[in-house]
mmCIF file of C-alpha atoms and ligand atoms in Angstrom:
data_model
loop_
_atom_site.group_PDB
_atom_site.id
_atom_site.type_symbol
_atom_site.label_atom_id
_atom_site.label_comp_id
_atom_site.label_asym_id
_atom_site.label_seq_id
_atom_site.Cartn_x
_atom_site.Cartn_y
_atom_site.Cartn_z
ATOM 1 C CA UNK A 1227 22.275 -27.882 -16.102
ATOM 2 C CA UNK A 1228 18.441 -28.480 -15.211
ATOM 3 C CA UNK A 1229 16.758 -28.605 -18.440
ATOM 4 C CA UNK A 1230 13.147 -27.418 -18.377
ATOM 5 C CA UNK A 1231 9.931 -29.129 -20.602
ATOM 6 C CA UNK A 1232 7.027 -26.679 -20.959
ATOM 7 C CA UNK A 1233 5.579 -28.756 -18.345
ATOM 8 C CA UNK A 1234 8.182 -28.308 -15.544
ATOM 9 C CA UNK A 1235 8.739 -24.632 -17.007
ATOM 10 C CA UNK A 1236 4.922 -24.440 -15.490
ATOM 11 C CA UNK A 1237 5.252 -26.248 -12.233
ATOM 12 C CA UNK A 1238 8.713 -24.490 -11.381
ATOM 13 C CA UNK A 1239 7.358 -21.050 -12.373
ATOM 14 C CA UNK A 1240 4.546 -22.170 -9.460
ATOM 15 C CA UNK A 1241 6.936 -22.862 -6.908
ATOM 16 C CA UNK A 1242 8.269 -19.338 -7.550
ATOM 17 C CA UNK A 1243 5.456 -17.658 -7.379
ATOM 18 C CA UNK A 1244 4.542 -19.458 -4.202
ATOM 19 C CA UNK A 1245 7.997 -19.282 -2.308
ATOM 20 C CA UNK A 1246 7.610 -14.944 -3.141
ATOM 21 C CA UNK A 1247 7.471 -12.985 -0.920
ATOM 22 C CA UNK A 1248 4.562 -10.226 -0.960
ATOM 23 C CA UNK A 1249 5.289 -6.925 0.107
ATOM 24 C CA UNK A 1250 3.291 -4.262 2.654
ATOM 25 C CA UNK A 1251 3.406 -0.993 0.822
ATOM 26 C CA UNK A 1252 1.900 2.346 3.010
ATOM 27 C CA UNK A 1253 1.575 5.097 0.580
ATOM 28 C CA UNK A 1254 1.059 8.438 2.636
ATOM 29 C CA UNK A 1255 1.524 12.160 1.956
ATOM 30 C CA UNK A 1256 -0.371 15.458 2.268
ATOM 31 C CA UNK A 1257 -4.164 15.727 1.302
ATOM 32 C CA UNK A 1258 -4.996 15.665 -2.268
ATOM 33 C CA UNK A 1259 -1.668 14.776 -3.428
ATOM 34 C CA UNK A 1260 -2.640 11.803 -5.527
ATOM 35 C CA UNK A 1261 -2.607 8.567 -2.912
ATOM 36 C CA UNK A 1262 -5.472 7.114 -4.150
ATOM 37 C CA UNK A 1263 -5.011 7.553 -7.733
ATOM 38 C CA UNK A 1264 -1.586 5.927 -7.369
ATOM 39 C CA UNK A 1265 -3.323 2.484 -5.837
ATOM 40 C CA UNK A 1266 -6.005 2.852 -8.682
ATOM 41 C CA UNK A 1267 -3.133 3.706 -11.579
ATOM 42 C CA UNK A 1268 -1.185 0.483 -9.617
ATOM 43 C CA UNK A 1269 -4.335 -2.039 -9.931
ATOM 44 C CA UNK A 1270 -5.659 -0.809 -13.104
ATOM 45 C CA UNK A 1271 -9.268 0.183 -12.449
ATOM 46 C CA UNK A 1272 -10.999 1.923 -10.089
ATOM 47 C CA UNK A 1273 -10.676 0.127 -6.687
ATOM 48 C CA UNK A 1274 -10.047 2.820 -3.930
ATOM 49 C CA UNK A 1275 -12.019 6.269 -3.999
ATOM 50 C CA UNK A 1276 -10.599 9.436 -5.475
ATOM 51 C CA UNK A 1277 -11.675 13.331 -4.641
ATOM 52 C CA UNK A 1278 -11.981 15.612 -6.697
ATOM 53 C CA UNK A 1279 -13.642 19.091 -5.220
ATOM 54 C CA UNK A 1280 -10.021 19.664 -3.371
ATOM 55 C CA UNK A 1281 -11.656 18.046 -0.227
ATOM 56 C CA UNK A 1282 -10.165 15.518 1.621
ATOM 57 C CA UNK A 1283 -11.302 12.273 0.729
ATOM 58 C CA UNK A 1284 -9.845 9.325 2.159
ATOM 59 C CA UNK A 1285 -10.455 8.518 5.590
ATOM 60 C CA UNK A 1286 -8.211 5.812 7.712
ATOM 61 C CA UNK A 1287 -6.649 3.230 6.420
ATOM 62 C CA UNK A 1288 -7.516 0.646 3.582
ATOM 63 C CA UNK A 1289 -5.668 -2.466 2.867
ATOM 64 C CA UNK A 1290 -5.915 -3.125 -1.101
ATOM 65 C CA UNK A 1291 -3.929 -6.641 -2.374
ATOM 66 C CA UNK A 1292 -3.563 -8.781 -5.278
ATOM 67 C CA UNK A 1293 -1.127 -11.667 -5.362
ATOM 68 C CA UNK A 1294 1.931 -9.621 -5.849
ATOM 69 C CA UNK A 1295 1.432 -6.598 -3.563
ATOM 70 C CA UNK A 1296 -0.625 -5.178 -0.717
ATOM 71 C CA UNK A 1297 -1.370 -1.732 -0.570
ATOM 72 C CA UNK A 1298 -2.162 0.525 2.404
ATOM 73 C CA UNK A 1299 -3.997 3.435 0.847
ATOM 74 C CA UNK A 1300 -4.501 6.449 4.050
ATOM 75 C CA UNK A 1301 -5.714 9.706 4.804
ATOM 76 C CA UNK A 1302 -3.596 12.192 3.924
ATOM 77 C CA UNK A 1303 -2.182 14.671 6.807
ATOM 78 C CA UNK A 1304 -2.942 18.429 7.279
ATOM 79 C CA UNK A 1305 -0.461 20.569 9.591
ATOM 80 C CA UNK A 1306 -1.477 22.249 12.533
ATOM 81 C CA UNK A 1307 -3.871 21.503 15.517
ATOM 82 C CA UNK A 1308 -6.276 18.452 16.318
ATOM 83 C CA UNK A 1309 -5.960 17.386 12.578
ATOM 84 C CA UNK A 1310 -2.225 16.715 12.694
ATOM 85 C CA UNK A 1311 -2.627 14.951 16.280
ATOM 86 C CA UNK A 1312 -5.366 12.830 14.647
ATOM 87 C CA UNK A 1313 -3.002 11.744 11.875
ATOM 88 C CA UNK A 1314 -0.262 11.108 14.098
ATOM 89 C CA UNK A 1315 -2.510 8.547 16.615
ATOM 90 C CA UNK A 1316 -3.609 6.970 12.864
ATOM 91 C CA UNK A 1317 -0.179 6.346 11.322
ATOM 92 C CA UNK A 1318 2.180 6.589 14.154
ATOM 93 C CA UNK A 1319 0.423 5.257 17.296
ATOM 94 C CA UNK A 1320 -2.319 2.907 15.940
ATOM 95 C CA UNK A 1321 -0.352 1.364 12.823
ATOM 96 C CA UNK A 1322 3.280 1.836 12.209
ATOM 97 C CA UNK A 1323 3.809 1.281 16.573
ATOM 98 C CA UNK A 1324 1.552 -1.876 16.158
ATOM 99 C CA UNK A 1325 3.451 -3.487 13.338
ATOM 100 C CA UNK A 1326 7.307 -2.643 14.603
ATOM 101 C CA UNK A 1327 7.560 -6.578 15.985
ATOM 102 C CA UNK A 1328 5.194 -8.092 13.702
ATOM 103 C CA UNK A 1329 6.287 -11.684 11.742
ATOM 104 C CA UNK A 1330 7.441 -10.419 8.438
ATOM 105 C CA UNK A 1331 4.382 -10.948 6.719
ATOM 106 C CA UNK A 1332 2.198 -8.649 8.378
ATOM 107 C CA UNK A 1333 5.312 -6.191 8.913
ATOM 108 C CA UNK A 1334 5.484 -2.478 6.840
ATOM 109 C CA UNK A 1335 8.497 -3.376 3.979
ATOM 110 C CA UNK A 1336 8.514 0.071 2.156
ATOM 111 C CA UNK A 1337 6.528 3.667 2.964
ATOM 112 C CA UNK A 1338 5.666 4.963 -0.520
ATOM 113 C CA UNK A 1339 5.879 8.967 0.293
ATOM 114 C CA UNK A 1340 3.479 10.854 -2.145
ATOM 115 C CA UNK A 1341 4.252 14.428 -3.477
ATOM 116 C CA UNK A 1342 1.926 16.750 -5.515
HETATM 117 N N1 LIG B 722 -2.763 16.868 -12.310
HETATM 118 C C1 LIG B 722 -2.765 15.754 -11.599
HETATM 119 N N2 LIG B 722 -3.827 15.517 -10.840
HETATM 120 C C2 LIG B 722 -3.826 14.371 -10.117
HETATM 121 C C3 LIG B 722 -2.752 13.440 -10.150
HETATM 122 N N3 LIG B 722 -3.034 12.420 -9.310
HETATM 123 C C4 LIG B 722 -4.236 12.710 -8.771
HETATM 124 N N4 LIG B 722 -4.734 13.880 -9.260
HETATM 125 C C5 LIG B 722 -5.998 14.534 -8.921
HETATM 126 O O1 LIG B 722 -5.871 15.027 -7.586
HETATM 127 C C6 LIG B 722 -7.129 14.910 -6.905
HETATM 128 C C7 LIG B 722 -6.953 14.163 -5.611
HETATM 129 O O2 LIG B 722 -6.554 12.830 -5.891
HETATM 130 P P1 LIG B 722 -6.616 11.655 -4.824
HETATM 131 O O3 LIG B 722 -6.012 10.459 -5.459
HETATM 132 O O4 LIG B 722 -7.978 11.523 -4.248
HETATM 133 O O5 LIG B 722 -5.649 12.246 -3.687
HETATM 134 P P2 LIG B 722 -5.344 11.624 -2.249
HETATM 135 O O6 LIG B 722 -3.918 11.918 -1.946
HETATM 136 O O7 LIG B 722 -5.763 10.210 -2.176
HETATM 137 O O8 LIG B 722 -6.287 12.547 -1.332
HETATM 138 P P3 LIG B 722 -6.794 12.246 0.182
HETATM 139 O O9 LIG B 722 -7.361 10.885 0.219
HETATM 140 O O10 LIG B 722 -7.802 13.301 0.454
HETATM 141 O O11 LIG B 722 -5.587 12.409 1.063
HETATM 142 C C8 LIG B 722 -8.069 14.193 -7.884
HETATM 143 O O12 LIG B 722 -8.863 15.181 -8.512
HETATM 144 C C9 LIG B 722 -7.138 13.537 -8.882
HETATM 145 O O13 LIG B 722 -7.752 13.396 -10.139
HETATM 146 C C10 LIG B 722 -1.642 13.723 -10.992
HETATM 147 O O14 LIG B 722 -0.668 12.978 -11.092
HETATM 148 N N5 LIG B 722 -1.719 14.898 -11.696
HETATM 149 MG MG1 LIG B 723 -7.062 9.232 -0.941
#
């Protein structure tokens, strides 16, 4: 059995860290469901913006990382007319159809469905 000295405990820990894989995580849902207060509750201060006058607030898509995850805060969806065909060209057309062959790295690994 490898036996480890604080030392190598350090450097294998490293090699860990480095050979880890870090996942793409697209949280979506309705408007005002919580998205963005997920990704801030998830990094542990205040990093994306939050509404709170029942308006809409996030608009597109923001990328937010640290060395373990990155996070794909977006707009939440409303049903019915130009709004829904909006959110379909954002997260359908323009983001999820671009990434489909992507290496692995830059590919979508989970969609993190918010409810109220
Ligand atoms: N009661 C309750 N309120 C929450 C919770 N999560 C978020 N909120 C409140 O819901 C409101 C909207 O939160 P956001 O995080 O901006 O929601 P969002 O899904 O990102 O909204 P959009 O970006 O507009 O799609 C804010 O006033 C939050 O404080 C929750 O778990 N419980
Ligand atoms: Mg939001």
């Amino acid at each position: 059995m490898k036996e480890y000295s604080p030392e190598n405990v350090d450097q294998e820990v490293g090699k860990m860290l480095q050979a880890q894989k870090v996942p793409n995580i697209l949280i979506c849902g309705q408007t005002g469901v919580g998205k963005s207060s997920i990704v801030n509750y998830l990094f542990n201060e205040t990093v994306a913006v939050s509404g709170d006058n029942g308006e809409p607030c996030t608009r597109g898509i923001t990328l937010f990382r640290n060395d373990t995850v990155n996070i794909y805060d977006s707009e939440g969806y409303e049903i019915g007319g130009e709004k829904q065909a909006h959110y379909e060209r954002l997260i359908f057309d323009d983001f999820l159809a671009k990434r489909k062959s992507a290496v692995d790295a830059e590919a979508v690994h989970l969609i993190w469905y918010a409810v109220s």
